[in-house]
Amino acid sequence: LAKTTQPISMDSYEGQEVNITCSHNNIATNDYITWYQQFPSQGPRFIIQGYKTKVTNEVASLFIPADRKSSTLSLPRVSLSDTAVYYCLVGESPISGGYQKVTFGTGTKLQVIP
Amino acid sequence: EAGVTQFPSHSVIEKGQTVTLRCDPISGHDNLYWYRRVMGKEIKFLLHFVKESKQDESGMPNNRFLAERTGGTYSTLKVQPAELEDSGVYFCASSLRDGLKAFFGQGTRLTVV
């Protein structure tokens, strides 16, 4: 399974756009990139998943360059409630399965400041 | 729709005792996963059920841990006998199909004293 590297922590003011970048240099052809959010005393919550280029949903955008060796989670206009730990996961194709077996990594602790 | 539910939310037991954690997945989700985070460490995969069958239990730390999913509905994770290093938060997740987004429970915080 591909190893991921992300910043340990980030601070942002309310209303700003936050970009969290994850490096995954040894990503495999069949690997997908998935981001989860976790609040204290709760389980991780799926945010977004992608394979290449750009994916957008109601919560975030995910940018993946052509070489796929990194990805950037973009949170538009964060609020205090976005304070959480964000995990980048890389694993096998969701069609053939396997990505759920990953280790979550240390994640990025985002602190939104009023 | 109810989410993934885990019982109990907290458990404190003495070393050597037995504890059973329960997970009720989202109805209709054939895939059920157990993860855990021991203190200061990362969330790690333990095992994966497809219905009642163990698809992958490569993450189970040792034979003191036994997971079951009789009937393919809820699952239990038994730790017997519990050791101090088993303390941590145990998460359960379910998904409609493996690889699709997983829905996590709130976790069970286990403390072995």
Tab-separated table of C-alpha atoms in Angstrom:
chain	number	residue	atom	x	y	z
A	1	LEU	CA	0.000	0.000	0.000
A	2	ALA	CA	1.260	3.458	-0.878
A	3	LYS	CA	2.625	5.515	1.991
A	4	THR	CA	1.266	9.017	2.423
A	5	THR	CA	2.821	12.128	3.897
A	6	GLN	CA	0.846	15.145	5.029
A	7	PRO	CA	1.521	18.148	7.252
A	8	ILE	CA	0.946	17.385	10.899
A	9	SER	CA	-1.042	20.546	11.536
A	10	MET	CA	-2.411	23.687	9.912
A	11	ASP	CA	-4.117	26.830	11.169
A	12	SER	CA	-6.591	28.909	9.212
A	13	TYR	CA	-8.924	31.814	9.865
A	14	GLU	CA	-12.626	31.454	9.385
A	15	GLY	CA	-13.809	32.178	5.874
A	16	GLN	CA	-10.530	31.300	4.223
A	17	GLU	CA	-9.924	28.528	1.729
A	18	VAL	CA	-7.778	25.739	3.095
A	19	ASN	CA	-5.626	23.475	0.974
A	20	ILE	CA	-4.098	20.348	2.479
A	21	THR	CA	-1.579	18.533	0.334
A	22	CYS	CA	-0.751	14.861	0.620
A	23	SER	CA	2.284	13.226	-0.961
A	24	HIS	CA	2.075	9.654	-2.200
A	25	ASN	CA	5.117	9.126	-4.377
A	26	ASN	CA	4.714	5.367	-4.782
A	27	ILE	CA	1.056	5.384	-5.709
A	28	ALA	CA	0.136	2.409	-7.882
A	29	THR	CA	-1.851	2.425	-11.093
A	30	ASN	CA	-4.942	0.970	-9.453
A	31	ASP	CA	-4.834	3.185	-6.376
A	32	TYR	CA	-7.518	5.692	-5.555
A	33	ILE	CA	-7.082	8.677	-3.251
A	34	THR	CA	-9.582	9.145	-0.473
A	35	TRP	CA	-9.886	11.792	2.221
A	36	TYR	CA	-11.567	11.382	5.588
A	37	GLN	CA	-12.377	13.885	8.320
A	38	GLN	CA	-12.410	13.038	11.999
A	39	PHE	CA	-13.751	15.058	14.900
A	40	PRO	CA	-12.733	14.260	18.483
A	41	SER	CA	-14.536	11.244	19.940
A	42	GLN	CA	-16.023	10.326	16.582
A	43	GLY	CA	-15.169	7.912	13.822
A	44	PRO	CA	-13.675	9.112	10.526
A	45	ARG	CA	-16.118	10.500	7.995
A	46	PHE	CA	-15.676	10.150	4.229
A	47	ILE	CA	-15.156	13.464	2.450
A	48	ILE	CA	-14.120	12.804	-1.116
A	49	GLN	CA	-12.448	10.283	-3.393
A	50	GLY	CA	-10.722	10.596	-6.742
A	51	TYR	CA	-8.384	8.963	-9.227
A	52	LYS	CA	-7.104	11.841	-11.349
A	53	THR	CA	-7.686	15.495	-12.278
A	54	LYS	CA	-10.339	17.186	-10.195
A	55	VAL	CA	-13.287	15.985	-8.183
A	56	THR	CA	-15.760	18.279	-6.488
A	57	ASN	CA	-18.679	17.629	-4.184
A	58	GLU	CA	-20.760	19.701	-1.804
A	59	VAL	CA	-18.068	19.570	0.859
A	60	ALA	CA	-14.690	19.847	-0.845
A	61	SER	CA	-12.623	19.625	-3.986
A	62	LEU	CA	-9.812	17.214	-4.669
A	63	PHE	CA	-7.043	18.136	-7.076
A	64	ILE	CA	-4.804	15.403	-8.443
A	65	PRO	CA	-1.979	16.275	-10.862
A	66	ALA	CA	-1.190	14.158	-13.875
A	67	ASP	CA	1.616	12.221	-12.172
A	68	ARG	CA	-0.711	11.447	-9.215
A	69	LYS	CA	2.191	11.612	-6.785
A	70	SER	CA	0.339	14.114	-4.671
A	71	SER	CA	-3.173	15.358	-4.095
A	72	THR	CA	-4.679	18.469	-2.555
A	73	LEU	CA	-7.859	18.638	-0.555
A	74	SER	CA	-9.455	22.058	-0.832
A	75	LEU	CA	-12.000	23.230	1.721
A	76	PRO	CA	-13.745	26.433	0.625
A	77	ARG	CA	-14.394	29.114	3.256
A	78	VAL	CA	-13.817	27.090	6.376
A	79	SER	CA	-15.768	27.620	9.558
A	80	LEU	CA	-14.979	26.750	13.163
A	81	SER	CA	-16.835	23.476	12.730
A	82	ASP	CA	-14.251	22.364	10.168
A	83	THR	CA	-11.672	22.032	12.930
A	84	ALA	CA	-10.768	18.359	12.719
A	85	VAL	CA	-8.115	15.888	11.634
A	86	TYR	CA	-8.011	15.189	7.905
A	87	TYR	CA	-6.622	11.911	6.610
A	88	CYS	CA	-5.360	11.122	3.141
A	89	LEU	CA	-5.612	7.453	2.178
A	90	VAL	CA	-4.300	5.720	-0.902
A	91	GLY	CA	-5.478	2.239	-1.781
A	92	GLU	CA	-6.571	-0.123	-4.479
A	93	SER	CA	-9.358	0.374	-6.921
A	94	PRO	CA	-12.785	0.653	-5.334
A	95	ILE	CA	-13.996	-1.767	-7.928
A	96	SER	CA	-11.580	-4.567	-7.081
A	97	GLY	CA	-11.537	-3.620	-3.464
A	98	GLY	CA	-8.764	-3.363	-0.952
A	99	TYR	CA	-8.525	0.285	-0.051
A	100	GLN	CA	-10.383	-0.132	3.195
A	101	LYS	CA	-7.458	-2.148	4.537
A	102	VAL	CA	-5.216	0.865	4.802
A	103	THR	CA	-3.676	2.426	7.856
A	104	PHE	CA	-4.907	5.959	8.270
A	105	GLY	CA	-1.616	7.682	8.912
A	106	THR	CA	-1.120	10.619	11.244
A	107	GLY	CA	-3.418	12.990	9.396
A	108	THR	CA	-3.401	16.780	9.364
A	109	LYS	CA	-4.887	18.561	12.350
A	110	LEU	CA	-6.678	21.645	11.043
A	111	GLN	CA	-7.425	24.371	13.550
A	112	VAL	CA	-9.818	27.066	12.356
A	113	ILE	CA	-9.378	30.331	14.198
A	114	PRO	CA	-12.166	32.882	14.670
B	1	GLU	CA	-31.333	5.931	8.139
B	2	ALA	CA	-29.388	4.763	11.183
B	3	GLY	CA	-25.640	4.927	10.984
B	4	VAL	CA	-23.065	2.465	12.247
B	5	THR	CA	-23.599	1.877	15.938
B	6	GLN	CA	-21.055	0.586	18.397
B	7	PHE	CA	-21.554	-0.663	21.943
B	8	PRO	CA	-20.394	0.136	24.503
B	9	SER	CA	-19.014	3.619	23.957
B	10	HIS	CA	-16.569	3.120	26.810
B	11	SER	CA	-15.296	0.063	28.643
B	12	VAL	CA	-12.867	-0.195	31.510
B	13	ILE	CA	-11.689	-3.676	32.423
B	14	GLU	CA	-8.900	-5.248	34.370
B	15	LYS	CA	-6.001	-7.011	32.751
B	16	GLY	CA	-6.865	-10.635	32.156
B	17	GLN	CA	-10.590	-10.063	31.826
B	18	THR	CA	-12.658	-10.545	28.711
B	19	VAL	CA	-14.416	-7.795	26.814
B	20	THR	CA	-16.783	-8.026	23.863
B	21	LEU	CA	-17.350	-5.084	21.584
B	22	ARG	CA	-20.342	-4.934	19.306
B	23	CYS	CA	-20.915	-3.241	15.977
B	24	ASP	CA	-24.203	-2.823	14.148
B	25	PRO	CA	-23.513	-1.792	10.556
B	26	ILE	CA	-25.827	0.139	8.311
B	27	SER	CA	-28.628	-2.142	7.175
B	28	GLY	CA	-27.835	-3.752	3.844
B	29	HIS	CA	-24.086	-3.187	4.053
B	30	ASP	CA	-22.389	-6.496	3.387
B	31	ASN	CA	-18.911	-5.173	4.147
B	32	LEU	CA	-17.929	-4.623	7.739
B	33	TYR	CA	-14.498	-3.536	8.977
B	34	TRP	CA	-12.818	-3.257	12.332
B	35	TYR	CA	-10.039	-0.764	13.024
B	36	ARG	CA	-8.301	0.371	16.137
B	37	ARG	CA	-6.135	3.179	17.383
B	38	VAL	CA	-3.925	2.383	20.312
B	39	MET	CA	-2.664	5.327	22.302
B	40	GLY	CA	-0.498	7.691	20.273
B	41	LYS	CA	-0.592	5.507	17.207
B	42	GLU	CA	-2.398	5.537	13.888
B	43	ILE	CA	-5.776	4.041	13.069
B	44	LYS	CA	-5.012	0.563	11.785
B	45	PHE	CA	-7.078	-1.979	9.951
B	46	LEU	CA	-7.899	-5.168	11.852
B	47	LEU	CA	-10.199	-7.208	9.658
B	48	HIS	CA	-12.872	-7.215	6.998
B	49	PHE	CA	-16.087	-9.212	6.771
B	50	VAL	CA	-18.142	-9.760	3.659
B	51	LYS	CA	-21.470	-10.825	5.061
B	52	GLU	CA	-20.567	-13.513	7.601
B	53	SER	CA	-17.236	-14.471	6.031
B	54	LYS	CA	-13.865	-13.112	7.042
B	55	GLN	CA	-12.401	-11.646	3.878
B	56	ASP	CA	-9.183	-10.434	5.407
B	57	GLU	CA	-7.997	-10.662	8.993
B	58	SER	CA	-4.390	-9.768	8.363
B	59	GLY	CA	-4.526	-6.858	10.773
B	60	MET	CA	-5.568	-8.852	13.832
B	61	PRO	CA	-2.739	-8.452	16.337
B	62	ASN	CA	-2.816	-11.927	17.915
B	63	ASN	CA	-5.048	-14.842	18.855
B	64	ARG	CA	-6.450	-13.048	21.868
B	65	PHE	CA	-8.722	-11.231	19.437
B	66	LEU	CA	-11.730	-13.011	17.958
B	67	ALA	CA	-14.192	-11.398	15.585
B	68	GLU	CA	-17.485	-12.891	14.521
B	69	ARG	CA	-20.368	-11.859	12.353
B	70	THR	CA	-22.974	-14.552	12.641
B	71	GLY	CA	-25.786	-14.167	10.145
B	72	GLY	CA	-23.997	-11.389	8.374
B	73	THR	CA	-25.583	-8.637	10.431
B	74	TYR	CA	-23.929	-7.307	13.557
B	75	SER	CA	-20.372	-8.168	14.495
B	76	THR	CA	-18.585	-8.741	17.770
B	77	LEU	CA	-14.930	-8.365	18.618
B	78	LYS	CA	-13.853	-10.255	21.696
B	79	VAL	CA	-10.590	-9.685	23.497
B	80	GLN	CA	-9.651	-12.530	25.803
B	81	PRO	CA	-7.665	-12.117	27.955
B	82	ALA	CA	-7.203	-8.368	27.691
B	83	GLU	CA	-3.745	-6.885	28.109
B	84	LEU	CA	-2.707	-3.336	28.928
B	85	GLU	CA	-1.528	-2.695	25.377
B	86	ASP	CA	-5.021	-3.409	24.057
B	87	SER	CA	-6.198	-0.055	25.384
B	88	GLY	CA	-7.346	2.276	22.655
B	89	VAL	CA	-10.310	3.139	20.492
B	90	TYR	CA	-11.885	0.437	18.372
B	91	PHE	CA	-13.762	1.584	15.299
B	92	CYS	CA	-16.192	-0.307	13.161
B	93	ALA	CA	-17.140	0.708	9.639
B	94	SER	CA	-19.433	-0.627	6.957
B	95	SER	CA	-19.838	-0.108	3.246
B	96	LEU	CA	-22.219	-1.233	0.596
B	97	ARG	CA	-19.383	-2.564	-1.513
B	98	ASP	CA	-15.714	-2.914	-0.729
B	99	GLY	CA	-13.792	0.113	-1.829
B	100	LEU	CA	-16.755	2.455	-1.723
B	101	LYS	CA	-16.853	5.023	1.014
B	102	ALA	CA	-17.073	3.508	4.437
B	103	PHE	CA	-19.290	4.787	7.212
B	104	PHE	CA	-17.710	4.676	10.630
B	105	GLY	CA	-19.188	4.250	14.052
B	106	GLN	CA	-18.270	6.550	16.908
B	107	GLY	CA	-15.870	3.966	18.312
B	108	THR	CA	-15.506	2.096	21.583
B	109	ARG	CA	-12.883	3.395	23.956
B	110	LEU	CA	-11.335	0.436	25.740
B	111	THR	CA	-9.200	0.944	28.803
B	112	VAL	CA	-7.404	-2.012	30.323
B	113	VAL	CA	-6.088	-1.366	33.831
